[in-house]
Amino acid sequence: MKKLVIALGVSVLLGACAGSGMSNASSNSAATPMVGGAPMYPTKDIVDNAVNSKDHTTLVAAVKAADLVTTLKSPGPFTVFAPTNASFAALPAGTVDTLLKPENKATLTKVLTYHVVPGRMDSAALTSAINAGGGKALLKTASGGTLTATMSGGTVWVTDAKGGTAAVTIANVYQSNGVIHVVNKVLLPG
């Protein structure tokens, strides 16, 4: 059940605000970050913020279809690598429609929870883990898989089990129950 909650966090797909060592991040943590044209309030949970982002409507629909809303509204904390609508649109034609069908709920849940890491890993924690790992950090996901985080040119890159890579485009979007990092690709479990 906790893994489902974590997966729900994935749907938040929020982004913004500050982070040391991560691209497109601001150092002004006092400001409320904007993601998809909407403010992301740190006092709201992942779901309550994500539903307002016009860049994450596909993620929100997927979270709802996978019944992960309750999980992602739980105390967590969760770290969510949230793909944008454009990330989902880059998948092969028909993939999203197929995943959203009720008979594919288990697969959808696995994909979504693969974007969620238990705990709160902001950019400072990610950078520290990458440095401690000699240039890479292995992150255990809520689905039971592993993501590999690395850094190149000030950008954090996340590699999935199939070798696909996503860049963190907006780091440190703090939520009451975790943190979201917006990524530019959908990460796929093995």
PDB file of C-alpha atoms in Angstrom:
ATOM      1  CA  MET A   1       0.000   0.000   0.000  1.00  0.00           C
ATOM      2  CA  LYS A   2       2.836   2.384   0.843  1.00  0.00           C
ATOM      3  CA  LYS A   3       4.291   1.770  -2.604  1.00  0.00           C
ATOM      4  CA  LEU A   4       0.999   2.781  -4.160  1.00  0.00           C
ATOM      5  CA  VAL A   5       1.026   5.992  -2.188  1.00  0.00           C
ATOM      6  CA  ILE A   6       4.490   6.691  -3.421  1.00  0.00           C
ATOM      7  CA  ALA A   7       3.380   6.083  -6.970  1.00  0.00           C
ATOM      8  CA  LEU A   8       0.659   8.613  -6.562  1.00  0.00           C
ATOM      9  CA  GLY A   9       3.311  11.140  -5.770  1.00  0.00           C
ATOM     10  CA  VAL A  10       4.709  10.517  -9.175  1.00  0.00           C
ATOM     11  CA  SER A  11       1.570  11.933 -10.657  1.00  0.00           C
ATOM     12  CA  VAL A  12       2.189  15.228  -9.108  1.00  0.00           C
ATOM     13  CA  LEU A  13       4.698  16.029 -11.795  1.00  0.00           C
ATOM     14  CA  LEU A  14       5.375  19.351 -10.341  1.00  0.00           C
ATOM     15  CA  GLY A  15       8.429  21.367 -10.828  1.00  0.00           C
ATOM     16  CA  ALA A  16      10.253  24.441  -9.901  1.00  0.00           C
ATOM     17  CA  CYS A  17      12.367  26.213  -7.433  1.00  0.00           C
ATOM     18  CA  ALA A  18      15.837  25.999  -6.176  1.00  0.00           C
ATOM     19  CA  GLY A  19      18.485  23.425  -5.930  1.00  0.00           C
ATOM     20  CA  SER A  20      22.197  23.371  -5.517  1.00  0.00           C
ATOM     21  CA  GLY A  21      23.871  21.669  -8.387  1.00  0.00           C
ATOM     22  CA  MET A  22      20.718  21.065 -10.424  1.00  0.00           C
ATOM     23  CA  SER A  23      19.759  22.752 -13.655  1.00  0.00           C
ATOM     24  CA  ASN A  24      17.060  25.371 -13.953  1.00  0.00           C
ATOM     25  CA  ALA A  25      16.941  25.793 -10.217  1.00  0.00           C
ATOM     26  CA  SER A  26      16.703  28.984  -8.261  1.00  0.00           C
ATOM     27  CA  SER A  27      18.358  29.605  -4.930  1.00  0.00           C
ATOM     28  CA  ASN A  28      15.371  31.534  -3.599  1.00  0.00           C
ATOM     29  CA  SER A  29      13.608  28.912  -1.505  1.00  0.00           C
ATOM     30  CA  ALA A  30      11.245  31.505  -0.029  1.00  0.00           C
ATOM     31  CA  ALA A  31       9.457  31.974  -3.348  1.00  0.00           C
ATOM     32  CA  THR A  32       6.536  29.753  -4.286  1.00  0.00           C
ATOM     33  CA  PRO A  33       7.627  27.908  -7.442  1.00  0.00           C
ATOM     34  CA  MET A  34       5.425  27.913 -10.515  1.00  0.00           C
ATOM     35  CA  VAL A  35       4.926  24.672 -12.445  1.00  0.00           C
ATOM     36  CA  GLY A  36       2.710  24.447 -15.475  1.00  0.00           C
ATOM     37  CA  GLY A  37       1.518  28.001 -14.832  1.00  0.00           C
ATOM     38  CA  ALA A  38       0.356  27.280 -11.283  1.00  0.00           C
ATOM     39  CA  PRO A  39       1.907  28.030  -7.904  1.00  0.00           C
ATOM     40  CA  MET A  40       3.155  24.944  -6.053  1.00  0.00           C
ATOM     41  CA  TYR A  41       2.517  25.621  -2.388  1.00  0.00           C
ATOM     42  CA  PRO A  42       4.821  23.793   0.059  1.00  0.00           C
ATOM     43  CA  THR A  43       1.896  23.510   2.498  1.00  0.00           C
ATOM     44  CA  LYS A  44      -0.112  21.378   0.032  1.00  0.00           C
ATOM     45  CA  ASP A  45       0.481  17.718  -0.756  1.00  0.00           C
ATOM     46  CA  ILE A  46       1.714  16.327  -4.061  1.00  0.00           C
ATOM     47  CA  VAL A  47      -1.744  15.655  -5.454  1.00  0.00           C
ATOM     48  CA  ASP A  48      -3.306  18.961  -4.409  1.00  0.00           C
ATOM     49  CA  ASN A  49      -0.516  20.831  -6.185  1.00  0.00           C
ATOM     50  CA  ALA A  50      -0.189  18.594  -9.244  1.00  0.00           C
ATOM     51  CA  VAL A  51      -3.823  18.892 -10.280  1.00  0.00           C
ATOM     52  CA  ASN A  52      -3.216  22.596 -10.956  1.00  0.00           C
ATOM     53  CA  SER A  53      -0.220  22.149 -13.286  1.00  0.00           C
ATOM     54  CA  LYS A  54      -1.236  22.346 -16.946  1.00  0.00           C
ATOM     55  CA  ASP A  55       2.027  20.537 -17.779  1.00  0.00           C
ATOM     56  CA  HIS A  56       1.090  17.444 -15.772  1.00  0.00           C
ATOM     57  CA  THR A  57      -2.477  16.614 -16.792  1.00  0.00           C
ATOM     58  CA  THR A  58      -1.429  13.257 -18.253  1.00  0.00           C
ATOM     59  CA  LEU A  59       0.402  12.323 -15.068  1.00  0.00           C
ATOM     60  CA  VAL A  60      -2.591  13.311 -12.938  1.00  0.00           C
ATOM     61  CA  ALA A  61      -4.927  11.254 -15.143  1.00  0.00           C
ATOM     62  CA  ALA A  62      -2.577   8.287 -14.829  1.00  0.00           C
ATOM     63  CA  VAL A  63      -2.379   8.623 -11.045  1.00  0.00           C
ATOM     64  CA  LYS A  64      -6.169   8.643 -10.873  1.00  0.00           C
ATOM     65  CA  ALA A  65      -6.461   5.633 -13.217  1.00  0.00           C
ATOM     66  CA  ALA A  66      -3.981   3.696 -11.075  1.00  0.00           C
ATOM     67  CA  ASP A  67      -5.863   4.590  -7.853  1.00  0.00           C
ATOM     68  CA  LEU A  68      -2.742   6.209  -6.384  1.00  0.00           C
ATOM     69  CA  VAL A  69      -4.326   9.462  -5.242  1.00  0.00           C
ATOM     70  CA  THR A  70      -4.811   8.336  -1.636  1.00  0.00           C
ATOM     71  CA  THR A  71      -1.249   7.087  -1.476  1.00  0.00           C
ATOM     72  CA  LEU A  72       0.225  10.333  -2.770  1.00  0.00           C
ATOM     73  CA  LYS A  73      -1.881  12.343  -0.360  1.00  0.00           C
ATOM     74  CA  SER A  74      -0.481  10.355   2.588  1.00  0.00           C
ATOM     75  CA  PRO A  75       2.254  11.811   4.839  1.00  0.00           C
ATOM     76  CA  GLY A  76       5.081  10.182   2.867  1.00  0.00           C
ATOM     77  CA  PRO A  77       7.600  11.615   2.438  1.00  0.00           C
ATOM     78  CA  PHE A  78       8.114  10.903  -1.261  1.00  0.00           C
ATOM     79  CA  THR A  79      10.537  12.048  -3.909  1.00  0.00           C
ATOM     80  CA  VAL A  80       8.774  12.110  -7.269  1.00  0.00           C
ATOM     81  CA  PHE A  81      10.469  12.374 -10.643  1.00  0.00           C
ATOM     82  CA  ALA A  82       7.495  13.840 -12.501  1.00  0.00           C
ATOM     83  CA  PRO A  83       7.347  13.598 -16.300  1.00  0.00           C
ATOM     84  CA  THR A  84       5.526  16.321 -18.198  1.00  0.00           C
ATOM     85  CA  ASN A  85       2.752  15.926 -20.765  1.00  0.00           C
ATOM     86  CA  ALA A  86       5.410  16.272 -23.493  1.00  0.00           C
ATOM     87  CA  SER A  87       7.302  13.341 -21.940  1.00  0.00           C
ATOM     88  CA  PHE A  88       4.232  11.120 -22.172  1.00  0.00           C
ATOM     89  CA  ALA A  89       3.534  12.350 -25.716  1.00  0.00           C
ATOM     90  CA  ALA A  90       7.043  11.233 -26.766  1.00  0.00           C
ATOM     91  CA  LEU A  91       6.188   7.591 -25.988  1.00  0.00           C
ATOM     92  CA  PRO A  92       5.249   5.402 -28.954  1.00  0.00           C
ATOM     93  CA  ALA A  93       1.784   6.167 -30.351  1.00  0.00           C
ATOM     94  CA  GLY A  94      -1.004   4.557 -28.344  1.00  0.00           C
ATOM     95  CA  THR A  95       1.131   3.800 -25.256  1.00  0.00           C
ATOM     96  CA  VAL A  96      -0.627   6.201 -22.896  1.00  0.00           C
ATOM     97  CA  ASP A  97      -4.117   5.213 -24.071  1.00  0.00           C
ATOM     98  CA  THR A  98      -3.222   1.554 -23.599  1.00  0.00           C
ATOM     99  CA  LEU A  99      -1.806   2.123 -20.106  1.00  0.00           C
ATOM    100  CA  LEU A 100      -4.921   4.034 -19.020  1.00  0.00           C
ATOM    101  CA  LYS A 101      -7.221   1.078 -19.798  1.00  0.00           C
ATOM    102  CA  PRO A 102      -8.574  -0.658 -16.662  1.00  0.00           C
ATOM    103  CA  GLU A 103      -7.103  -4.010 -17.705  1.00  0.00           C
ATOM    104  CA  ASN A 104      -3.602  -2.452 -17.660  1.00  0.00           C
ATOM    105  CA  LYS A 105      -3.853  -0.934 -14.177  1.00  0.00           C
ATOM    106  CA  ALA A 106      -1.070  -3.149 -12.744  1.00  0.00           C
ATOM    107  CA  THR A 107       1.362  -2.105 -15.482  1.00  0.00           C
ATOM    108  CA  LEU A 108       0.408   1.558 -15.116  1.00  0.00           C
ATOM    109  CA  THR A 109       0.915   1.351 -11.354  1.00  0.00           C
ATOM    110  CA  LYS A 110       4.367  -0.187 -11.852  1.00  0.00           C
ATOM    111  CA  VAL A 111       5.385   2.575 -14.272  1.00  0.00           C
ATOM    112  CA  LEU A 112       4.123   5.341 -11.976  1.00  0.00           C
ATOM    113  CA  THR A 113       5.626   3.930  -8.774  1.00  0.00           C
ATOM    114  CA  TYR A 114       8.928   3.567 -10.632  1.00  0.00           C
ATOM    115  CA  HIS A 115       9.054   7.390 -10.617  1.00  0.00           C
ATOM    116  CA  VAL A 116       8.718   7.535  -6.813  1.00  0.00           C
ATOM    117  CA  VAL A 117      11.517   7.118  -4.301  1.00  0.00           C
ATOM    118  CA  PRO A 118      10.573   6.789  -0.617  1.00  0.00           C
ATOM    119  CA  GLY A 119      11.915   9.672   1.450  1.00  0.00           C
ATOM    120  CA  ARG A 120      12.655  13.312   0.688  1.00  0.00           C
ATOM    121  CA  MET A 121      15.653  13.756  -1.617  1.00  0.00           C
ATOM    122  CA  ASP A 122      16.055  17.353  -2.615  1.00  0.00           C
ATOM    123  CA  SER A 123      18.860  18.437  -4.942  1.00  0.00           C
ATOM    124  CA  ALA A 124      21.370  18.730  -2.099  1.00  0.00           C
ATOM    125  CA  ALA A 125      20.630  15.151  -0.973  1.00  0.00           C
ATOM    126  CA  LEU A 126      20.789  13.855  -4.562  1.00  0.00           C
ATOM    127  CA  THR A 127      24.086  15.641  -5.197  1.00  0.00           C
ATOM    128  CA  SER A 128      25.500  14.281  -1.945  1.00  0.00           C
ATOM    129  CA  ALA A 129      24.414  10.714  -2.821  1.00  0.00           C
ATOM    130  CA  ILE A 130      25.912  11.028  -6.324  1.00  0.00           C
ATOM    131  CA  ASN A 131      29.214  12.296  -4.901  1.00  0.00           C
ATOM    132  CA  ALA A 132      29.275   9.590  -2.202  1.00  0.00           C
ATOM    133  CA  GLY A 133      28.694   6.954  -4.902  1.00  0.00           C
ATOM    134  CA  GLY A 134      31.682   8.059  -6.942  1.00  0.00           C
ATOM    135  CA  GLY A 135      29.555   9.815  -9.550  1.00  0.00           C
ATOM    136  CA  LYS A 136      26.313   7.861  -9.361  1.00  0.00           C
ATOM    137  CA  ALA A 137      23.582   7.125  -6.865  1.00  0.00           C
ATOM    138  CA  LEU A 138      21.350   4.059  -6.982  1.00  0.00           C
ATOM    139  CA  LEU A 139      17.815   4.991  -5.933  1.00  0.00           C
ATOM    140  CA  LYS A 140      15.380   2.256  -4.854  1.00  0.00           C
ATOM    141  CA  THR A 141      11.899   3.078  -6.172  1.00  0.00           C
ATOM    142  CA  ALA A 142       8.493   2.386  -4.687  1.00  0.00           C
ATOM    143  CA  SER A 143       7.954  -0.237  -7.389  1.00  0.00           C
ATOM    144  CA  GLY A 144      11.027  -2.140  -6.186  1.00  0.00           C
ATOM    145  CA  GLY A 145      13.161  -1.109  -9.153  1.00  0.00           C
ATOM    146  CA  THR A 146      16.278   1.020  -9.276  1.00  0.00           C
ATOM    147  CA  LEU A 147      16.997   4.387 -10.867  1.00  0.00           C
ATOM    148  CA  THR A 148      20.552   5.637 -11.331  1.00  0.00           C
ATOM    149  CA  ALA A 149      21.220   9.339 -10.744  1.00  0.00           C
ATOM    150  CA  THR A 150      24.308  11.026 -12.180  1.00  0.00           C
ATOM    151  CA  MET A 151      25.379  14.604 -12.795  1.00  0.00           C
ATOM    152  CA  SER A 152      26.811  16.207 -15.904  1.00  0.00           C
ATOM    153  CA  GLY A 153      27.339  19.901 -16.501  1.00  0.00           C
ATOM    154  CA  GLY A 154      25.269  20.857 -13.465  1.00  0.00           C
ATOM    155  CA  THR A 155      22.286  18.776 -14.610  1.00  0.00           C
ATOM    156  CA  VAL A 156      21.070  15.726 -12.734  1.00  0.00           C
ATOM    157  CA  TRP A 157      20.308  12.813 -15.054  1.00  0.00           C
ATOM    158  CA  VAL A 158      18.186   9.830 -14.076  1.00  0.00           C
ATOM    159  CA  THR A 159      18.680   6.543 -15.936  1.00  0.00           C
ATOM    160  CA  ASP A 160      16.013   3.836 -15.934  1.00  0.00           C
ATOM    161  CA  ALA A 161      16.331   0.041 -16.090  1.00  0.00           C
ATOM    162  CA  LYS A 162      16.108   0.064 -19.898  1.00  0.00           C
ATOM    163  CA  GLY A 163      18.957   2.579 -20.274  1.00  0.00           C
ATOM    164  CA  GLY A 164      16.706   5.567 -20.998  1.00  0.00           C
ATOM    165  CA  THR A 165      17.790   8.876 -19.482  1.00  0.00           C
ATOM    166  CA  ALA A 166      15.816  11.862 -18.256  1.00  0.00           C
ATOM    167  CA  ALA A 167      17.126  15.263 -17.234  1.00  0.00           C
ATOM    168  CA  VAL A 168      15.827  17.027 -14.155  1.00  0.00           C
ATOM    169  CA  THR A 169      14.481  20.243 -15.653  1.00  0.00           C
ATOM    170  CA  ILE A 170      12.944  21.736 -12.510  1.00  0.00           C
ATOM    171  CA  ALA A 171      14.319  20.731  -9.127  1.00  0.00           C
ATOM    172  CA  ASN A 172      13.108  21.052  -5.545  1.00  0.00           C
ATOM    173  CA  VAL A 173       9.391  21.622  -5.789  1.00  0.00           C
ATOM    174  CA  TYR A 174       8.705  21.114  -2.102  1.00  0.00           C
ATOM    175  CA  GLN A 175       5.392  19.612  -0.972  1.00  0.00           C
ATOM    176  CA  SER A 176       3.996  18.973   2.493  1.00  0.00           C
ATOM    177  CA  ASN A 177       4.649  15.259   1.918  1.00  0.00           C
ATOM    178  CA  GLY A 178       7.831  15.297  -0.147  1.00  0.00           C
ATOM    179  CA  VAL A 179       9.611  16.902  -3.066  1.00  0.00           C
ATOM    180  CA  ILE A 180       9.114  16.798  -6.812  1.00  0.00           C
ATOM    181  CA  HIS A 181      11.724  17.036  -9.542  1.00  0.00           C
ATOM    182  CA  VAL A 182      10.275  17.569 -13.020  1.00  0.00           C
ATOM    183  CA  VAL A 183      11.905  15.343 -15.650  1.00  0.00           C
ATOM    184  CA  ASN A 184      11.788  15.441 -19.446  1.00  0.00           C
ATOM    185  CA  LYS A 185      11.206  11.715 -20.124  1.00  0.00           C
ATOM    186  CA  VAL A 186       9.022   8.905 -18.806  1.00  0.00           C
ATOM    187  CA  LEU A 187      11.218   6.417 -16.924  1.00  0.00           C
ATOM    188  CA  LEU A 188      10.537   2.742 -17.643  1.00  0.00           C
ATOM    189  CA  PRO A 189      11.043  -0.173 -15.264  1.00  0.00           C
ATOM    190  CA  GLY A 190      12.835  -3.329 -16.408  1.00  0.00           C
TER     191      GLY A 190
END
